[in-house]
Short mmCIF file of C-alpha atoms in Angstrom, two decimals:
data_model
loop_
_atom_site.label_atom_id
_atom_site.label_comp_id
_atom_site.label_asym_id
_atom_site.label_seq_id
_atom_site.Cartn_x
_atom_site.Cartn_y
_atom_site.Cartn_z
CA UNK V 999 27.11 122.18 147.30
CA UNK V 1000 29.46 124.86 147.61
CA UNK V 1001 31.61 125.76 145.04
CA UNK V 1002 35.68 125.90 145.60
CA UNK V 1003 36.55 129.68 146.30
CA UNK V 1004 40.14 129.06 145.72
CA UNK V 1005 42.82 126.23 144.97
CA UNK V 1006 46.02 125.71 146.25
CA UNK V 1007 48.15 123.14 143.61
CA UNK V 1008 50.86 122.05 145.61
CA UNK V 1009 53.11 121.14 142.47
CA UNK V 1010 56.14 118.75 143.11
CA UNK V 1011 57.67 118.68 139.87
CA UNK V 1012 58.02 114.61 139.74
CA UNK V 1013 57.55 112.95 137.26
CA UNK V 1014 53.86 112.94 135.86
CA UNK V 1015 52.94 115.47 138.48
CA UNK V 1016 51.75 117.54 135.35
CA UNK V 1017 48.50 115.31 136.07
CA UNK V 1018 48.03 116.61 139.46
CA UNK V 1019 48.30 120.30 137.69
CA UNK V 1020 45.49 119.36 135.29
CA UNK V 1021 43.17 117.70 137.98
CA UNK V 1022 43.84 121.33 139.62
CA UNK V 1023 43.23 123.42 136.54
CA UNK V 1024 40.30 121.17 135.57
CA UNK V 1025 38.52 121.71 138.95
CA UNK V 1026 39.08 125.45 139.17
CA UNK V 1027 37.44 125.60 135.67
CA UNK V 1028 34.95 123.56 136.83
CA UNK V 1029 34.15 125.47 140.10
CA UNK V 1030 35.37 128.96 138.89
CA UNK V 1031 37.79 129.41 141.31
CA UNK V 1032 40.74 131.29 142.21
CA UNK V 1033 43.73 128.97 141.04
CA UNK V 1034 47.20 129.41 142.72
CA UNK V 1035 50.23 127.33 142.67
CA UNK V 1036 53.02 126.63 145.12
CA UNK V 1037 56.28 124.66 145.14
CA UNK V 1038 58.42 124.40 148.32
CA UNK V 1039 62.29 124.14 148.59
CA UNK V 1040 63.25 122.17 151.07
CA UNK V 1041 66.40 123.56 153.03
CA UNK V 1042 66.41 121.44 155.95
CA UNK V 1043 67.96 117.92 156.98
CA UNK V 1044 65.38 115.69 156.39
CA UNK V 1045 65.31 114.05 159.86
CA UNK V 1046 63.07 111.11 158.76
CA UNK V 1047 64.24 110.12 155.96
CA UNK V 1048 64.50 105.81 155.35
CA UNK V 1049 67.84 106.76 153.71
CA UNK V 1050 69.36 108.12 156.66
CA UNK V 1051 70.19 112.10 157.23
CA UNK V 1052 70.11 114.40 154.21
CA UNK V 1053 72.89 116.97 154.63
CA UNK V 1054 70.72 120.56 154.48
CA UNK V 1055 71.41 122.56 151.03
CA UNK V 1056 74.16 125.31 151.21
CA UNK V 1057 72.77 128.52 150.33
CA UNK V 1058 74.23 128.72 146.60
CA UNK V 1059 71.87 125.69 145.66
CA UNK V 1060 69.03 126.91 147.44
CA UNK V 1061 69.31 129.90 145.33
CA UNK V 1062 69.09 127.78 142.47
CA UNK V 1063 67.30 125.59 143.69
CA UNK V 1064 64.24 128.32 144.02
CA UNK V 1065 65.40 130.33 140.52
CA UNK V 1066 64.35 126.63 139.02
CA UNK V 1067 61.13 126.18 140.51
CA UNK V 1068 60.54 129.95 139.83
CA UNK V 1069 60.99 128.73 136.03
CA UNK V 1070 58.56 125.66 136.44
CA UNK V 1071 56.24 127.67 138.35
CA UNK V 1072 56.04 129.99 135.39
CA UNK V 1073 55.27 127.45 132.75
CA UNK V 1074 52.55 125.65 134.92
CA UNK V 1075 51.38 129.14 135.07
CA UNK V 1076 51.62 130.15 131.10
CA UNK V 1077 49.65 126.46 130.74
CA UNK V 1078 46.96 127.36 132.89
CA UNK V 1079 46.37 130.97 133.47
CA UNK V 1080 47.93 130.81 136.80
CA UNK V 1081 49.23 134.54 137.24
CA UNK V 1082 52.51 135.77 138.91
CA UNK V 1083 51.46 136.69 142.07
CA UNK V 1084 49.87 133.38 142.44
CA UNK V 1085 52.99 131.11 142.06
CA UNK V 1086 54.47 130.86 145.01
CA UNK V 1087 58.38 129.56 145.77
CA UNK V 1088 58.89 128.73 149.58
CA UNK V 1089 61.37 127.54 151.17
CA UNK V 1090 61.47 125.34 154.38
CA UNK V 1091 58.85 122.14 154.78
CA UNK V 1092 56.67 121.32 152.15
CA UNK V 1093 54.39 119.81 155.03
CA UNK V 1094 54.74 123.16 157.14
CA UNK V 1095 54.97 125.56 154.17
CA UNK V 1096 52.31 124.50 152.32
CA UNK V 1097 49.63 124.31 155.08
CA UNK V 1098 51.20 127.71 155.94
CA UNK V 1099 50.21 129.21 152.27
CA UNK V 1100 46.76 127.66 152.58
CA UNK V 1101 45.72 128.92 156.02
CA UNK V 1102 47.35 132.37 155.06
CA UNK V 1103 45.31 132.53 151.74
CA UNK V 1104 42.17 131.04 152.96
CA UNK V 1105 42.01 128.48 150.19
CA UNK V 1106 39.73 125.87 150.60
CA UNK V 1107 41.22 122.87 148.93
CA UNK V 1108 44.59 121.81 148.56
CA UNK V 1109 45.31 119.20 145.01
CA UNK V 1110 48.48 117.30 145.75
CA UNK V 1111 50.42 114.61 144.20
CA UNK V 1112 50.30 110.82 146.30
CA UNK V 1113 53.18 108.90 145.67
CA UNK V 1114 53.19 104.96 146.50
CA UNK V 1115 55.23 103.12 149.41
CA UNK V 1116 58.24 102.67 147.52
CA UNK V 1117 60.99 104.28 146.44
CA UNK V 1118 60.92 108.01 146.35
CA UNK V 1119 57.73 107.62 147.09
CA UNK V 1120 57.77 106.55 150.69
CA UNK V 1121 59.14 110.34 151.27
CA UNK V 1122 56.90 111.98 149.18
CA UNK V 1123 53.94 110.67 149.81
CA UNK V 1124 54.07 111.24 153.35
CA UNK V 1125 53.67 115.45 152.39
CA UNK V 1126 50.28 114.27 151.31
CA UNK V 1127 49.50 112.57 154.45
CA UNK V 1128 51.08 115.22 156.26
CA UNK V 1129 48.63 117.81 154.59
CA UNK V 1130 45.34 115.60 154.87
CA UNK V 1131 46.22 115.15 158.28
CA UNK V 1132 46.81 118.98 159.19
CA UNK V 1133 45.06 120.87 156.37
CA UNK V 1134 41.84 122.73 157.66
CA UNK V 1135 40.46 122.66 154.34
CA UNK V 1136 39.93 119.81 151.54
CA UNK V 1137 42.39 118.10 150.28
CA UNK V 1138 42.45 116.10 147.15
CA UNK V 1139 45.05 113.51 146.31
CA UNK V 1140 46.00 112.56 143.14
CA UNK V 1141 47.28 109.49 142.45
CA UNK V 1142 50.55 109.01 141.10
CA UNK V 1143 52.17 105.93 139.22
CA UNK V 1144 55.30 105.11 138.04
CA UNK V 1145 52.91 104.86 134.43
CA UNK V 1146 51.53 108.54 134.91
CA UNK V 1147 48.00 107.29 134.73
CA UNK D 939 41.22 116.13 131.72
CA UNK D 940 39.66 113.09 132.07
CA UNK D 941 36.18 112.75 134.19
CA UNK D 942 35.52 110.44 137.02
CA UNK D 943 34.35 107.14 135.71
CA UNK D 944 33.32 105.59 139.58
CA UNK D 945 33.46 107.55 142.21
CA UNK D 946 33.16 105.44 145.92
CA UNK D 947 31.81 107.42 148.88
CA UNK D 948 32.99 106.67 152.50
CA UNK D 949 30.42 107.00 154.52
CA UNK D 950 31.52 107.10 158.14
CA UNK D 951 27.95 108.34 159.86
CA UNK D 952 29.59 111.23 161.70
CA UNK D 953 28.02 114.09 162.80
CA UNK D 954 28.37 116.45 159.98
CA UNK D 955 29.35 113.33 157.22
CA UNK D 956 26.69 114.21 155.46
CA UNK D 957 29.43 117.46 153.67
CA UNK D 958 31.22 114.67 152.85
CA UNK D 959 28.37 112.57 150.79
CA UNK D 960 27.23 116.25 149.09
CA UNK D 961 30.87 116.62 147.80
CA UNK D 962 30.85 113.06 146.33
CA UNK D 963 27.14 113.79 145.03
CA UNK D 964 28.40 116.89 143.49
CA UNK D 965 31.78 115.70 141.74
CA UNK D 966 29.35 112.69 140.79
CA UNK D 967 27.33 115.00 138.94
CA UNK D 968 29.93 117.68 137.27
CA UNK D 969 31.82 114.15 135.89
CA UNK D 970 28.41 112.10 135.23
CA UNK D 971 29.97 109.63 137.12
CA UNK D 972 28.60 106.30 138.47
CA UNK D 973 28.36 107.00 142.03
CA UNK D 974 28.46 103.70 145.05
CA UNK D 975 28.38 104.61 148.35
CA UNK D 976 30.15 102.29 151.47
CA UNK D 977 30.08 101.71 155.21
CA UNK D 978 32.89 99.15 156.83
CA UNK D 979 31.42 98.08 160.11
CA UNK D 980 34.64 97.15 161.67
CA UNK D 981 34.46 93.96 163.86
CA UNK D 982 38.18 93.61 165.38
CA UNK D 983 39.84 94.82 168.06
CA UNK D 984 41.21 98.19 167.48
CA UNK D 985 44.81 97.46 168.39
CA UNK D 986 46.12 101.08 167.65
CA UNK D 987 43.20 102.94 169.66
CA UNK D 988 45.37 105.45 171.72
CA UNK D 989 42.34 104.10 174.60
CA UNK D 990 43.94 101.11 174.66
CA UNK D 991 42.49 97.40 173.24
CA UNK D 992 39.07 97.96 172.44
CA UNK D 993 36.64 94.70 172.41
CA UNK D 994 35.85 92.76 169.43
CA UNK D 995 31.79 93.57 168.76
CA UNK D 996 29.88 90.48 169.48
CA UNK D 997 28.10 88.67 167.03
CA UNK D 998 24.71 90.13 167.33
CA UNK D 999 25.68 93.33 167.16
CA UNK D 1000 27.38 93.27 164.64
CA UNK D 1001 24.15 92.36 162.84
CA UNK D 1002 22.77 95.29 164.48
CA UNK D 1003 25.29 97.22 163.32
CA UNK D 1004 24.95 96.00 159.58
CA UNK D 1005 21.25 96.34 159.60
CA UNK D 1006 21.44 100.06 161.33
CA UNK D 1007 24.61 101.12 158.05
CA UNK D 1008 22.34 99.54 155.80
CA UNK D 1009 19.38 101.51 156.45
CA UNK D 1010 21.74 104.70 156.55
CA UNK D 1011 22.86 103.90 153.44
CA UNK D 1012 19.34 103.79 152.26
CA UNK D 1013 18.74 107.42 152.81
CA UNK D 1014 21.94 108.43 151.34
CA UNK D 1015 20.99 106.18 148.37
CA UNK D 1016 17.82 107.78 148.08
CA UNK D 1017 18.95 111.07 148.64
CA UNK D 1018 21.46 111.30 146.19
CA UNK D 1019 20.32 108.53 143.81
CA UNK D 1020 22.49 106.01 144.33
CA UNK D 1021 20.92 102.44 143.59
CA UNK D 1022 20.37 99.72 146.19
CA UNK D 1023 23.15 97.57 144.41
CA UNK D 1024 26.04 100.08 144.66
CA UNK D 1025 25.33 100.47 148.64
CA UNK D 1026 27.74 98.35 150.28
CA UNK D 1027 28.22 97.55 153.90
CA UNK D 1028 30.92 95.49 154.85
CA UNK D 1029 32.25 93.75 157.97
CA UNK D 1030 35.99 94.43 158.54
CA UNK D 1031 38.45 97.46 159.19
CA UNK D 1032 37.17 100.30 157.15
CA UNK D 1033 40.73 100.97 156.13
CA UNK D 1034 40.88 98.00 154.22
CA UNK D 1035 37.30 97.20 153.31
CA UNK D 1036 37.10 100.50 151.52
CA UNK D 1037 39.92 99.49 149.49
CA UNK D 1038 39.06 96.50 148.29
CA UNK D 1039 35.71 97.33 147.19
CA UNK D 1040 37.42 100.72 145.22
CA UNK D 1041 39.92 98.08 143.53
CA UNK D 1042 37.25 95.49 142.84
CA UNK D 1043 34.91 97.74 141.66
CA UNK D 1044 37.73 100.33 140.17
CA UNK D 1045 36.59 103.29 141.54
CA UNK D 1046 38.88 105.73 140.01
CA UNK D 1047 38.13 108.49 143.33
CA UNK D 1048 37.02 107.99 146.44
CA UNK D 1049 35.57 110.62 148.80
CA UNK D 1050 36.27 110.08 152.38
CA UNK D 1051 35.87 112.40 155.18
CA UNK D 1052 39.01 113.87 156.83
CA UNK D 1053 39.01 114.68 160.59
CA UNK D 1054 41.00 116.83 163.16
CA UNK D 1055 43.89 115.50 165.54
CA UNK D 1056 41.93 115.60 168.26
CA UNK D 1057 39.31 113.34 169.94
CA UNK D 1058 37.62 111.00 167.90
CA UNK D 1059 39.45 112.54 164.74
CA UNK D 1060 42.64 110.64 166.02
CA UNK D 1061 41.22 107.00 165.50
CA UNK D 1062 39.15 107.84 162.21
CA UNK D 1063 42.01 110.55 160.77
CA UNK D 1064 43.69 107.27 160.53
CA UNK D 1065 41.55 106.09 157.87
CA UNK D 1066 41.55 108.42 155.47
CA UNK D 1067 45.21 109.00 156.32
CA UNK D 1068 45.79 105.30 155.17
CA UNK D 1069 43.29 105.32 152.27
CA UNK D 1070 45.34 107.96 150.80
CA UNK D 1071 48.29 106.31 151.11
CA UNK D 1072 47.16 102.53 149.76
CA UNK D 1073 44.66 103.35 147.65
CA UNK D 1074 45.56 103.31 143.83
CA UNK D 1075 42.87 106.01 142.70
CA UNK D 1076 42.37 109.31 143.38
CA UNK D 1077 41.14 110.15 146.83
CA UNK D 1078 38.87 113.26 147.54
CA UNK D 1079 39.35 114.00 151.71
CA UNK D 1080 36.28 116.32 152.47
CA UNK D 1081 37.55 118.30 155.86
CA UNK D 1082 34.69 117.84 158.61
CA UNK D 1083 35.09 120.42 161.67
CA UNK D 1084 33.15 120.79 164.69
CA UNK D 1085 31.09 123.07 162.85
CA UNK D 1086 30.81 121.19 160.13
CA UNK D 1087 31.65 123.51 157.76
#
């Protein structure tokens, strides 16, 4: 079987998503591959949300909001080897942004966090549907508990 | 990071499937996992088909059915060396057959292959799409293309 050329972590930064970041790390030292690692900033309304509208971000916050996952991106990238020019802040979509990263970088599997159907959850988790429904390359989904297991 | 204890292959019989059974045969093998391999043959109506109500299978051919997955899973079994007693075919929608046998069994990943929006990917995108979202393991979704790359 083919081995992975290069892995996309789509971190989240919820809690016990560090375990989705190892499952990454763990399979690009397993398959040698490239490992990057991306975290998107959502700026939009969230039109589907169950809890109604979101109001979008003013531009202030999503500064900040981008300087902080610039900051998380660099310790998941300090724990495992992840270079700079490999963590990659985006704003817009996670569900667009991501798949945009992964088509644009040719990477040919995708590790993201699955959430259950509750609570936050019910938003989150549909990302990871979103990718595995659109991704043109693997996709592996990490399950997520409120427990961290 | 912890290895794979169980890992459950989806076998769905597609053309090009057989990426997705190397990919479970392969993380099977870096994890030294115990490796089972499924087939649902669904016998309901497929309410949700966007071709409209499709007919319930009779009950001979669903027999046929069984005894044609069974001997599929044969070759897979023998293939990649999965024993006679962790091939399971089961009558019922895949999307919830597959579950229960990766929570009675606790699977902790299950490999499932992941089709395109389009065609016959619509009906079984859906199942992967909803194993990822119910199941409470990990779930590996191997991409399958017309090419079948």
């Amino acid at each position: 079987m083919e081995a992975y050329q290069h892995i996309l972590l789509a971190a989240d930064f919820t809690a016990h998503c560090d375990r989705v970041a190892r499952r990454a790390a763990d399979l690009a030292g397993i398959y040698q591959s490239k490992l990057s690692v991306c975290h998107a900033v959502d700026s939009l309304p969230i039109a589907e949300s169950v809890y109604g509208p979101i109001i979008p971000f003013d531009g202030d916050l999503t500064a900040e909001l981008v300087a902080a996952a610039e900051k998380q991106l660099a310790i998941l990238g300090a724990t495992y080897g992840i270079p700079e020019d490999r963590q990659w802040v985006v704003i817009g979509s996670p569900k667009t942004e991501i798949l945009l990263l992964a088509e644009e970088h040719k990477t040919d599997l995708i590790v993201v966090g699955s959430h259950g159907r509750h609570g936050l959850g019910l938003l989150l988790g549909s990302t990871a549907s979103s990718i595995l429904h659109h991704a043109k390359c693997d996709v592996m989904a990490v399950r997520l508990t409120d427990a961290g297991k």
